[in-house]
Amino acid sequence: MKSILFSTTLIAFLALIPAGEAAAQLIPQPWVSVGSRNDETTFSIGARALNLGVEFGLGTEDSTGVDALAFVNLPLIDQVSPYVGLGLYSEDQGVAVSGGVQINPTDNLILGAGYHSIRGVNGQVGFRF
């Protein structure tokens, strides 16, 4: 029963996306990020597909972790995508929350800015295939 519900929801979701956009969203959109918190430099790499993303980060005090991200496409502004995330980090850092925005100023460029509770304020740059 759960698999039928999941399949039906997935088909309905994909039906709402125009064909060209669906194919474009299946190709991962990678980025790198550099940030700062408590005078420490932090780094991460991430990728996004179908408005879901994952980010692997190096935080303060040598912590490492992974974040799951959810992006929102704004209806009137295609090039702007706010996101929120939840992650798990080592070195007793625990659960992390994040949020920010990514923009697409050109067809192939991604620029972003965000805040992460462990990695601090960060800037992102990436590309679209």
Short mmCIF file of N, CA, C and O in Angstrom, two decimals:
data_model
loop_
_atom_site.label_atom_id
_atom_site.label_comp_id
_atom_site.label_asym_id
_atom_site.label_seq_id
_atom_site.Cartn_x
_atom_site.Cartn_y
_atom_site.Cartn_z
N MET A 1 0.82 -1.19 0.00
CA MET A 1 0.00 0.00 0.00
C MET A 1 0.87 1.26 0.00
O MET A 1 0.58 2.21 -0.71
N LYS A 2 1.93 1.25 0.82
CA LYS A 2 2.81 2.42 0.87
C LYS A 2 3.48 2.67 -0.47
O LYS A 2 3.65 3.80 -0.88
N SER A 3 3.89 1.58 -1.15
CA SER A 3 4.58 1.76 -2.44
C SER A 3 3.61 2.31 -3.49
O SER A 3 4.02 3.09 -4.35
N ILE A 4 2.35 1.93 -3.44
CA ILE A 4 1.37 2.46 -4.38
C ILE A 4 1.15 3.94 -4.13
O ILE A 4 1.11 4.74 -5.07
N LEU A 5 1.04 4.32 -2.87
CA LEU A 5 0.86 5.73 -2.52
C LEU A 5 2.08 6.55 -2.95
O LEU A 5 1.94 7.62 -3.54
N PHE A 6 3.27 6.02 -2.69
CA PHE A 6 4.50 6.70 -3.09
C PHE A 6 4.56 6.85 -4.61
O PHE A 6 4.86 7.92 -5.13
N SER A 7 4.28 5.78 -5.34
CA SER A 7 4.32 5.82 -6.80
C SER A 7 3.32 6.82 -7.37
O SER A 7 3.64 7.58 -8.28
N THR A 8 2.13 6.83 -6.83
CA THR A 8 1.10 7.76 -7.30
C THR A 8 1.50 9.21 -7.03
O THR A 8 1.35 10.07 -7.89
N THR A 9 2.05 9.46 -5.85
CA THR A 9 2.51 10.81 -5.52
C THR A 9 3.65 11.25 -6.43
O THR A 9 3.66 12.37 -6.92
N LEU A 10 4.60 10.36 -6.69
CA LEU A 10 5.73 10.67 -7.56
C LEU A 10 5.27 10.97 -8.98
O LEU A 10 5.70 11.95 -9.59
N ILE A 11 4.36 10.17 -9.51
CA ILE A 11 3.84 10.39 -10.86
C ILE A 11 3.09 11.72 -10.94
O ILE A 11 3.26 12.49 -11.88
N ALA A 12 2.29 12.03 -9.93
CA ALA A 12 1.56 13.30 -9.91
C ALA A 12 2.52 14.48 -9.84
O ALA A 12 2.34 15.48 -10.53
N PHE A 13 3.58 14.35 -9.04
CA PHE A 13 4.57 15.41 -8.93
C PHE A 13 5.28 15.62 -10.26
O PHE A 13 5.43 16.75 -10.72
N LEU A 14 5.71 14.56 -10.90
CA LEU A 14 6.41 14.67 -12.17
C LEU A 14 5.51 15.18 -13.28
O LEU A 14 5.98 15.86 -14.20
N ALA A 15 4.23 14.91 -13.20
CA ALA A 15 3.29 15.40 -14.21
C ALA A 15 3.15 16.92 -14.16
O ALA A 15 2.82 17.55 -15.17
N LEU A 16 3.42 17.51 -13.02
CA LEU A 16 3.31 18.96 -12.87
C LEU A 16 4.50 19.70 -13.46
O LEU A 16 4.44 20.91 -13.67
N ILE A 17 5.59 19.00 -13.71
CA ILE A 17 6.80 19.62 -14.24
C ILE A 17 6.81 19.48 -15.75
O ILE A 17 6.66 18.38 -16.27
N PRO A 18 7.00 20.57 -16.50
CA PRO A 18 7.09 20.47 -17.95
C PRO A 18 8.24 19.54 -18.35
O PRO A 18 9.24 19.43 -17.67
N ALA A 19 8.10 18.86 -19.49
CA ALA A 19 9.04 17.82 -19.91
C ALA A 19 10.48 18.31 -19.96
O ALA A 19 11.39 17.63 -19.51
N GLY A 20 10.74 19.45 -20.53
CA GLY A 20 12.10 19.98 -20.62
C GLY A 20 12.69 20.25 -19.25
O GLY A 20 13.86 20.01 -18.99
N GLU A 21 11.87 20.77 -18.34
CA GLU A 21 12.33 21.06 -16.99
C GLU A 21 12.62 19.79 -16.22
O GLU A 21 13.56 19.72 -15.46
N ALA A 22 11.80 18.75 -16.41
CA ALA A 22 12.00 17.50 -15.69
C ALA A 22 13.34 16.89 -16.06
O ALA A 22 14.08 16.43 -15.19
N ALA A 23 13.67 16.88 -17.34
CA ALA A 23 14.95 16.32 -17.77
C ALA A 23 16.10 17.15 -17.20
O ALA A 23 17.11 16.60 -16.76
N ALA A 24 15.96 18.46 -17.19
CA ALA A 24 17.01 19.32 -16.67
C ALA A 24 17.19 19.13 -15.16
O ALA A 24 18.30 19.20 -14.66
N GLN A 25 16.11 18.87 -14.44
CA GLN A 25 16.20 18.71 -13.00
C GLN A 25 16.78 17.37 -12.59
O GLN A 25 17.20 17.20 -11.46
N LEU A 26 16.80 16.39 -13.50
CA LEU A 26 17.37 15.10 -13.17
C LEU A 26 18.89 15.13 -13.19
O LEU A 26 19.54 14.29 -12.58
N ILE A 27 19.48 16.09 -13.87
CA ILE A 27 20.93 16.22 -13.93
C ILE A 27 21.37 16.97 -12.68
O ILE A 27 20.92 18.09 -12.44
N PRO A 28 22.26 16.38 -11.87
CA PRO A 28 22.69 17.06 -10.64
C PRO A 28 23.36 18.41 -10.92
O PRO A 28 24.06 18.56 -11.91
N GLN A 29 23.11 19.35 -10.04
CA GLN A 29 23.70 20.68 -10.12
C GLN A 29 24.65 20.83 -8.93
O GLN A 29 24.23 21.11 -7.82
N PRO A 30 25.96 20.62 -9.16
CA PRO A 30 26.92 20.65 -8.04
C PRO A 30 27.36 22.07 -7.68
O PRO A 30 27.30 22.98 -8.50
N TRP A 31 27.83 22.23 -6.44
CA TRP A 31 28.39 23.50 -6.00
C TRP A 31 29.43 23.25 -4.91
O TRP A 31 29.47 22.17 -4.31
N VAL A 32 30.26 24.25 -4.67
CA VAL A 32 31.19 24.26 -3.55
C VAL A 32 30.85 25.49 -2.71
O VAL A 32 30.30 26.47 -3.21
N SER A 33 31.20 25.40 -1.44
CA SER A 33 30.86 26.48 -0.53
C SER A 33 32.02 26.73 0.43
O SER A 33 32.66 25.79 0.90
N VAL A 34 32.26 27.99 0.72
CA VAL A 34 33.25 28.40 1.71
C VAL A 34 32.55 29.34 2.68
O VAL A 34 31.82 30.23 2.27
N GLY A 35 32.78 29.09 3.96
CA GLY A 35 32.13 29.92 4.97
C GLY A 35 33.04 30.23 6.13
O GLY A 35 34.23 29.88 6.13
N SER A 36 32.47 30.84 7.14
CA SER A 36 33.23 31.21 8.32
C SER A 36 32.33 31.22 9.55
O SER A 36 31.20 31.71 9.50
N ARG A 37 32.88 30.66 10.63
CA ARG A 37 32.18 30.72 11.92
C ARG A 37 33.24 30.73 13.01
O ARG A 37 34.15 29.90 13.01
N ASN A 38 33.12 31.64 13.95
CA ASN A 38 34.08 31.78 15.05
C ASN A 38 35.52 31.86 14.55
O ASN A 38 36.41 31.19 15.06
N ASP A 39 35.74 32.65 13.52
CA ASP A 39 37.06 32.86 12.93
C ASP A 39 37.68 31.59 12.36
O ASP A 39 38.88 31.50 12.18
N GLU A 40 36.88 30.56 12.10
CA GLU A 40 37.35 29.34 11.44
C GLU A 40 36.72 29.27 10.05
O GLU A 40 35.55 29.58 9.88
N THR A 41 37.51 28.84 9.08
CA THR A 41 37.01 28.66 7.72
C THR A 41 36.36 27.30 7.59
O THR A 41 36.89 26.30 8.09
N THR A 42 35.20 27.26 6.95
CA THR A 42 34.47 26.01 6.76
C THR A 42 34.26 25.77 5.27
O THR A 42 34.26 26.72 4.48
N PHE A 43 34.08 24.52 4.89
CA PHE A 43 33.93 24.14 3.49
C PHE A 43 32.80 23.14 3.33
O PHE A 43 32.48 22.41 4.27
N SER A 44 32.25 23.08 2.12
CA SER A 44 31.29 22.03 1.80
C SER A 44 31.20 21.85 0.29
O SER A 44 31.60 22.73 -0.48
N ILE A 45 30.69 20.69 -0.10
CA ILE A 45 30.34 20.42 -1.49
C ILE A 45 28.91 19.89 -1.48
O ILE A 45 28.50 19.24 -0.52
N GLY A 46 28.17 20.19 -2.51
CA GLY A 46 26.79 19.75 -2.56
C GLY A 46 26.30 19.54 -3.97
O GLY A 46 26.98 19.89 -4.94
N ALA A 47 25.13 18.96 -4.06
CA ALA A 47 24.48 18.75 -5.35
C ALA A 47 22.98 18.76 -5.15
O ALA A 47 22.48 18.40 -4.08
N ARG A 48 22.28 19.15 -6.22
CA ARG A 48 20.83 19.28 -6.18
C ARG A 48 20.22 18.62 -7.41
O ARG A 48 20.74 18.73 -8.52
N ALA A 49 19.12 17.92 -7.22
CA ALA A 49 18.33 17.36 -8.32
C ALA A 49 16.89 17.25 -7.83
O ALA A 49 16.64 16.86 -6.69
N LEU A 50 15.93 17.59 -8.69
CA LEU A 50 14.51 17.53 -8.35
C LEU A 50 14.16 18.27 -7.06
O LEU A 50 13.41 17.78 -6.22
N ASN A 51 14.77 19.43 -6.85
CA ASN A 51 14.52 20.28 -5.70
C ASN A 51 14.90 19.65 -4.36
O ASN A 51 14.47 20.10 -3.31
N LEU A 52 15.71 18.60 -4.40
CA LEU A 52 16.27 18.02 -3.20
C LEU A 52 17.79 18.09 -3.33
O LEU A 52 18.32 17.95 -4.43
N GLY A 53 18.47 18.29 -2.22
CA GLY A 53 19.92 18.39 -2.28
C GLY A 53 20.58 17.69 -1.12
O GLY A 53 19.94 17.36 -0.12
N VAL A 54 21.87 17.45 -1.28
CA VAL A 54 22.69 16.89 -0.22
C VAL A 54 23.99 17.68 -0.20
O VAL A 54 24.49 18.09 -1.25
N GLU A 55 24.50 17.92 1.00
CA GLU A 55 25.71 18.70 1.15
C GLU A 55 26.60 18.03 2.20
O GLU A 55 26.13 17.67 3.27
N PHE A 56 27.86 17.83 1.84
CA PHE A 56 28.85 17.26 2.76
C PHE A 56 29.74 18.40 3.22
O PHE A 56 30.32 19.09 2.40
N GLY A 57 29.87 18.57 4.54
CA GLY A 57 30.58 19.74 5.04
C GLY A 57 31.65 19.45 6.06
O GLY A 57 31.61 18.44 6.77
N LEU A 58 32.62 20.36 6.12
CA LEU A 58 33.66 20.38 7.14
C LEU A 58 33.40 21.62 7.99
O LEU A 58 33.52 22.75 7.51
N GLY A 59 33.01 21.40 9.23
CA GLY A 59 32.62 22.52 10.08
C GLY A 59 33.71 22.92 11.05
O GLY A 59 34.89 22.60 10.88
N THR A 60 33.30 23.63 12.08
CA THR A 60 34.24 24.09 13.09
C THR A 60 34.68 22.92 13.96
O THR A 60 34.01 21.89 14.04
N GLU A 61 35.82 23.08 14.62
CA GLU A 61 36.37 22.06 15.52
C GLU A 61 36.52 20.71 14.84
O GLU A 61 36.26 19.66 15.42
N ASP A 62 36.90 20.71 13.55
CA ASP A 62 37.14 19.50 12.76
C ASP A 62 35.92 18.59 12.65
O ASP A 62 36.05 17.38 12.46
N SER A 63 34.74 19.13 12.77
CA SER A 63 33.54 18.31 12.61
C SER A 63 33.25 18.09 11.13
O SER A 63 33.56 18.93 10.28
N THR A 64 32.68 16.95 10.83
CA THR A 64 32.24 16.63 9.47
C THR A 64 30.78 16.19 9.55
O THR A 64 30.34 15.68 10.58
N GLY A 65 30.07 16.40 8.44
CA GLY A 65 28.68 16.00 8.47
C GLY A 65 28.02 16.08 7.12
O GLY A 65 28.64 16.45 6.12
N VAL A 66 26.76 15.72 7.12
CA VAL A 66 25.96 15.72 5.90
C VAL A 66 24.63 16.40 6.19
O VAL A 66 24.07 16.27 7.28
N ASP A 67 24.16 17.16 5.20
CA ASP A 67 22.89 17.87 5.31
C ASP A 67 21.96 17.45 4.18
O ASP A 67 22.41 17.28 3.04
N ALA A 68 20.70 17.31 4.49
CA ALA A 68 19.65 17.11 3.48
C ALA A 68 18.97 18.46 3.27
O ALA A 68 18.60 19.12 4.24
N LEU A 69 18.84 18.87 2.01
CA LEU A 69 18.29 20.18 1.69
C LEU A 69 17.01 20.04 0.87
O LEU A 69 16.88 19.13 0.05
N ALA A 70 16.09 20.96 1.08
CA ALA A 70 14.86 21.05 0.29
C ALA A 70 14.79 22.44 -0.32
O ALA A 70 14.85 23.44 0.41
N PHE A 71 14.70 22.50 -1.65
CA PHE A 71 14.64 23.77 -2.37
C PHE A 71 13.21 24.08 -2.75
O PHE A 71 12.39 23.18 -2.98
N VAL A 72 12.90 25.38 -2.85
CA VAL A 72 11.58 25.84 -3.25
C VAL A 72 11.74 26.69 -4.50
O VAL A 72 12.51 27.65 -4.49
N ASN A 73 11.05 26.33 -5.57
CA ASN A 73 11.05 27.16 -6.77
C ASN A 73 9.97 28.22 -6.61
O ASN A 73 8.80 27.90 -6.37
N LEU A 74 10.37 29.47 -6.73
CA LEU A 74 9.39 30.55 -6.64
C LEU A 74 8.62 30.63 -7.95
O LEU A 74 9.22 30.56 -9.03
N PRO A 75 7.30 30.76 -7.90
CA PRO A 75 6.49 30.69 -9.13
C PRO A 75 6.79 31.80 -10.14
O PRO A 75 6.76 31.55 -11.33
N LEU A 76 7.08 32.99 -9.71
CA LEU A 76 7.28 34.08 -10.66
C LEU A 76 8.74 34.37 -10.97
O LEU A 76 9.05 35.09 -11.90
N ILE A 77 9.64 33.82 -10.16
CA ILE A 77 11.06 34.10 -10.35
C ILE A 77 11.80 32.77 -10.44
O ILE A 77 12.22 32.21 -9.42
N ASP A 78 11.97 32.23 -11.64
CA ASP A 78 12.59 30.91 -11.83
C ASP A 78 14.03 30.86 -11.33
O ASP A 78 14.51 29.82 -10.92
N GLN A 79 14.74 31.96 -11.43
CA GLN A 79 16.17 31.96 -11.16
C GLN A 79 16.50 31.99 -9.66
O GLN A 79 17.67 31.91 -9.30
N VAL A 80 15.53 32.10 -8.78
CA VAL A 80 15.78 32.21 -7.35
C VAL A 80 15.17 31.00 -6.64
O VAL A 80 14.00 30.70 -6.82
N SER A 81 16.01 30.31 -5.83
CA SER A 81 15.55 29.13 -5.11
C SER A 81 15.97 29.18 -3.65
O SER A 81 17.12 28.87 -3.32
N PRO A 82 15.07 29.55 -2.74
CA PRO A 82 15.39 29.46 -1.32
C PRO A 82 15.47 27.98 -0.91
O PRO A 82 14.87 27.12 -1.56
N TYR A 83 16.21 27.70 0.16
CA TYR A 83 16.30 26.32 0.64
C TYR A 83 16.39 26.30 2.16
O TYR A 83 16.78 27.28 2.80
N VAL A 84 16.04 25.16 2.73
CA VAL A 84 16.22 24.87 4.15
C VAL A 84 16.84 23.50 4.25
O VAL A 84 16.71 22.67 3.35
N GLY A 85 17.55 23.26 5.35
CA GLY A 85 18.21 21.97 5.49
C GLY A 85 18.32 21.53 6.93
O GLY A 85 18.20 22.33 7.87
N LEU A 86 18.58 20.23 7.07
CA LEU A 86 18.77 19.60 8.36
C LEU A 86 19.93 18.63 8.21
O LEU A 86 19.98 17.88 7.23
N GLY A 87 20.87 18.68 9.14
CA GLY A 87 22.06 17.83 9.02
C GLY A 87 22.48 17.21 10.33
O GLY A 87 21.96 17.54 11.40
N LEU A 88 23.44 16.30 10.21
CA LEU A 88 24.00 15.62 11.37
C LEU A 88 25.52 15.72 11.28
O LEU A 88 26.09 15.37 10.24
N TYR A 89 26.17 16.18 12.35
CA TYR A 89 27.60 16.44 12.36
C TYR A 89 28.30 15.71 13.51
O TYR A 89 27.70 15.46 14.56
N SER A 90 29.59 15.39 13.29
CA SER A 90 30.39 14.67 14.27
C SER A 90 30.99 15.63 15.30
O SER A 90 30.69 16.83 15.30
N GLU A 91 31.90 15.10 16.12
CA GLU A 91 32.62 15.87 17.14
C GLU A 91 31.66 16.56 18.11
O GLU A 91 31.86 17.71 18.48
N ASP A 92 30.61 15.87 18.48
CA ASP A 92 29.62 16.38 19.43
C ASP A 92 28.94 17.66 18.98
O ASP A 92 28.41 18.41 19.79
N GLN A 93 28.96 17.94 17.68
CA GLN A 93 28.27 19.13 17.17
C GLN A 93 26.76 18.86 17.06
O GLN A 93 25.97 19.77 17.18
N GLY A 94 26.40 17.62 16.77
CA GLY A 94 25.00 17.24 16.76
C GLY A 94 24.24 17.64 15.51
O GLY A 94 24.76 17.65 14.41
N VAL A 95 22.98 18.03 15.71
CA VAL A 95 22.08 18.37 14.62
C VAL A 95 22.31 19.81 14.17
O VAL A 95 22.50 20.70 15.00
N ALA A 96 22.31 19.99 12.86
CA ALA A 96 22.51 21.33 12.29
C ALA A 96 21.29 21.74 11.49
O ALA A 96 20.60 20.89 10.91
N VAL A 97 21.02 23.02 11.46
CA VAL A 97 19.97 23.57 10.61
C VAL A 97 20.61 24.60 9.68
O VAL A 97 21.61 25.23 10.03
N SER A 98 20.04 24.73 8.50
CA SER A 98 20.60 25.69 7.55
C SER A 98 19.49 26.28 6.70
O SER A 98 18.39 25.73 6.61
N GLY A 99 19.83 27.36 6.05
CA GLY A 99 18.89 28.01 5.14
C GLY A 99 19.65 29.01 4.29
O GLY A 99 20.74 29.46 4.65
N GLY A 100 19.09 29.31 3.15
CA GLY A 100 19.74 30.27 2.27
C GLY A 100 18.99 30.39 0.96
O GLY A 100 17.83 30.00 0.85
N VAL A 101 19.70 30.90 -0.04
CA VAL A 101 19.11 31.08 -1.35
C VAL A 101 20.18 30.85 -2.41
O VAL A 101 21.35 31.19 -2.21
N GLN A 102 19.78 30.22 -3.50
CA GLN A 102 20.64 30.07 -4.67
C GLN A 102 19.97 30.79 -5.83
O GLN A 102 18.74 30.74 -5.97
N ILE A 103 20.79 31.44 -6.64
CA ILE A 103 20.27 32.12 -7.83
C ILE A 103 21.01 31.62 -9.06
O ILE A 103 22.12 31.11 -8.96
N ASN A 104 20.36 31.72 -10.20
CA ASN A 104 20.93 31.33 -11.48
C ASN A 104 20.99 32.56 -12.38
O ASN A 104 20.08 32.79 -13.17
N PRO A 105 22.07 33.36 -12.29
CA PRO A 105 22.14 34.57 -13.11
C PRO A 105 22.31 34.27 -14.60
O PRO A 105 21.93 35.08 -15.44
N THR A 106 22.86 33.10 -14.94
CA THR A 106 22.97 32.65 -16.33
C THR A 106 22.49 31.21 -16.39
O THR A 106 22.20 30.60 -15.37
N ASP A 107 22.44 30.65 -17.59
CA ASP A 107 21.97 29.28 -17.75
C ASP A 107 22.84 28.25 -17.03
O ASP A 107 22.36 27.21 -16.61
N ASN A 108 24.14 28.52 -16.90
CA ASN A 108 25.06 27.50 -16.37
C ASN A 108 25.69 27.85 -15.02
O ASN A 108 26.47 27.07 -14.50
N LEU A 109 25.40 28.99 -14.45
CA LEU A 109 26.05 29.44 -13.22
C LEU A 109 25.08 29.43 -12.06
O LEU A 109 23.93 29.83 -12.18
N ILE A 110 25.57 28.98 -10.90
CA ILE A 110 24.81 29.01 -9.65
C ILE A 110 25.60 29.84 -8.65
O ILE A 110 26.78 29.59 -8.43
N LEU A 111 24.96 30.81 -8.03
CA LEU A 111 25.54 31.59 -6.95
C LEU A 111 24.61 31.49 -5.75
O LEU A 111 23.39 31.45 -5.93
N GLY A 112 25.16 31.45 -4.56
CA GLY A 112 24.30 31.32 -3.41
C GLY A 112 24.91 31.91 -2.16
O GLY A 112 26.12 32.17 -2.09
N ALA A 113 24.07 32.10 -1.17
CA ALA A 113 24.50 32.56 0.15
C ALA A 113 23.59 31.89 1.17
O ALA A 113 22.41 31.65 0.91
N GLY A 114 24.18 31.54 2.31
CA GLY A 114 23.37 30.87 3.31
C GLY A 114 23.97 30.96 4.70
O GLY A 114 25.06 31.50 4.90
N TYR A 115 23.22 30.41 5.64
CA TYR A 115 23.68 30.31 7.02
C TYR A 115 23.49 28.88 7.48
O TYR A 115 22.45 28.26 7.22
N HIS A 116 24.51 28.36 8.16
CA HIS A 116 24.49 27.00 8.69
C HIS A 116 24.86 27.09 10.17
O HIS A 116 25.81 27.79 10.53
N SER A 117 24.12 26.42 11.02
CA SER A 117 24.34 26.57 12.46
C SER A 117 25.71 26.07 12.92
O SER A 117 26.19 26.50 13.97
N ILE A 118 26.37 25.21 12.16
CA ILE A 118 27.71 24.73 12.52
C ILE A 118 28.78 25.35 11.63
O ILE A 118 29.86 25.71 12.10
N ARG A 119 28.48 25.54 10.35
CA ARG A 119 29.48 26.06 9.41
C ARG A 119 29.39 27.57 9.22
O ARG A 119 30.20 28.16 8.52
N GLY A 120 28.43 28.22 9.82
CA GLY A 120 28.34 29.68 9.77
C GLY A 120 27.83 30.23 8.45
O GLY A 120 27.19 29.55 7.66
N VAL A 121 28.13 31.50 8.22
CA VAL A 121 27.73 32.20 6.99
C VAL A 121 28.60 31.68 5.86
O VAL A 121 29.81 31.51 6.02
N ASN A 122 27.99 31.40 4.70
CA ASN A 122 28.76 30.85 3.59
C ASN A 122 28.30 31.40 2.26
O ASN A 122 27.18 31.85 2.11
N GLY A 123 29.22 31.32 1.30
CA GLY A 123 28.93 31.68 -0.08
C GLY A 123 29.11 30.44 -0.95
O GLY A 123 29.96 29.59 -0.65
N GLN A 124 28.33 30.33 -2.00
CA GLN A 124 28.35 29.14 -2.85
C GLN A 124 28.52 29.54 -4.30
O GLN A 124 28.03 30.56 -4.73
N VAL A 125 29.24 28.68 -5.03
CA VAL A 125 29.34 28.83 -6.47
C VAL A 125 29.30 27.43 -7.08
O VAL A 125 29.88 26.48 -6.55
N GLY A 126 28.53 27.32 -8.16
CA GLY A 126 28.37 26.01 -8.81
C GLY A 126 27.98 26.19 -10.25
O GLY A 126 28.00 27.30 -10.80
N PHE A 127 27.63 25.08 -10.88
CA PHE A 127 27.25 25.14 -12.29
C PHE A 127 26.14 24.15 -12.60
O PHE A 127 25.92 23.20 -11.87
N ARG A 128 25.47 24.42 -13.70
CA ARG A 128 24.41 23.55 -14.21
C ARG A 128 24.89 23.00 -15.55
O ARG A 128 25.49 23.68 -16.33
N PHE A 129 24.62 21.75 -15.77
CA PHE A 129 25.00 21.11 -17.04
C PHE A 129 24.02 21.48 -18.13
O PHE A 129 22.88 21.69 -17.92
#
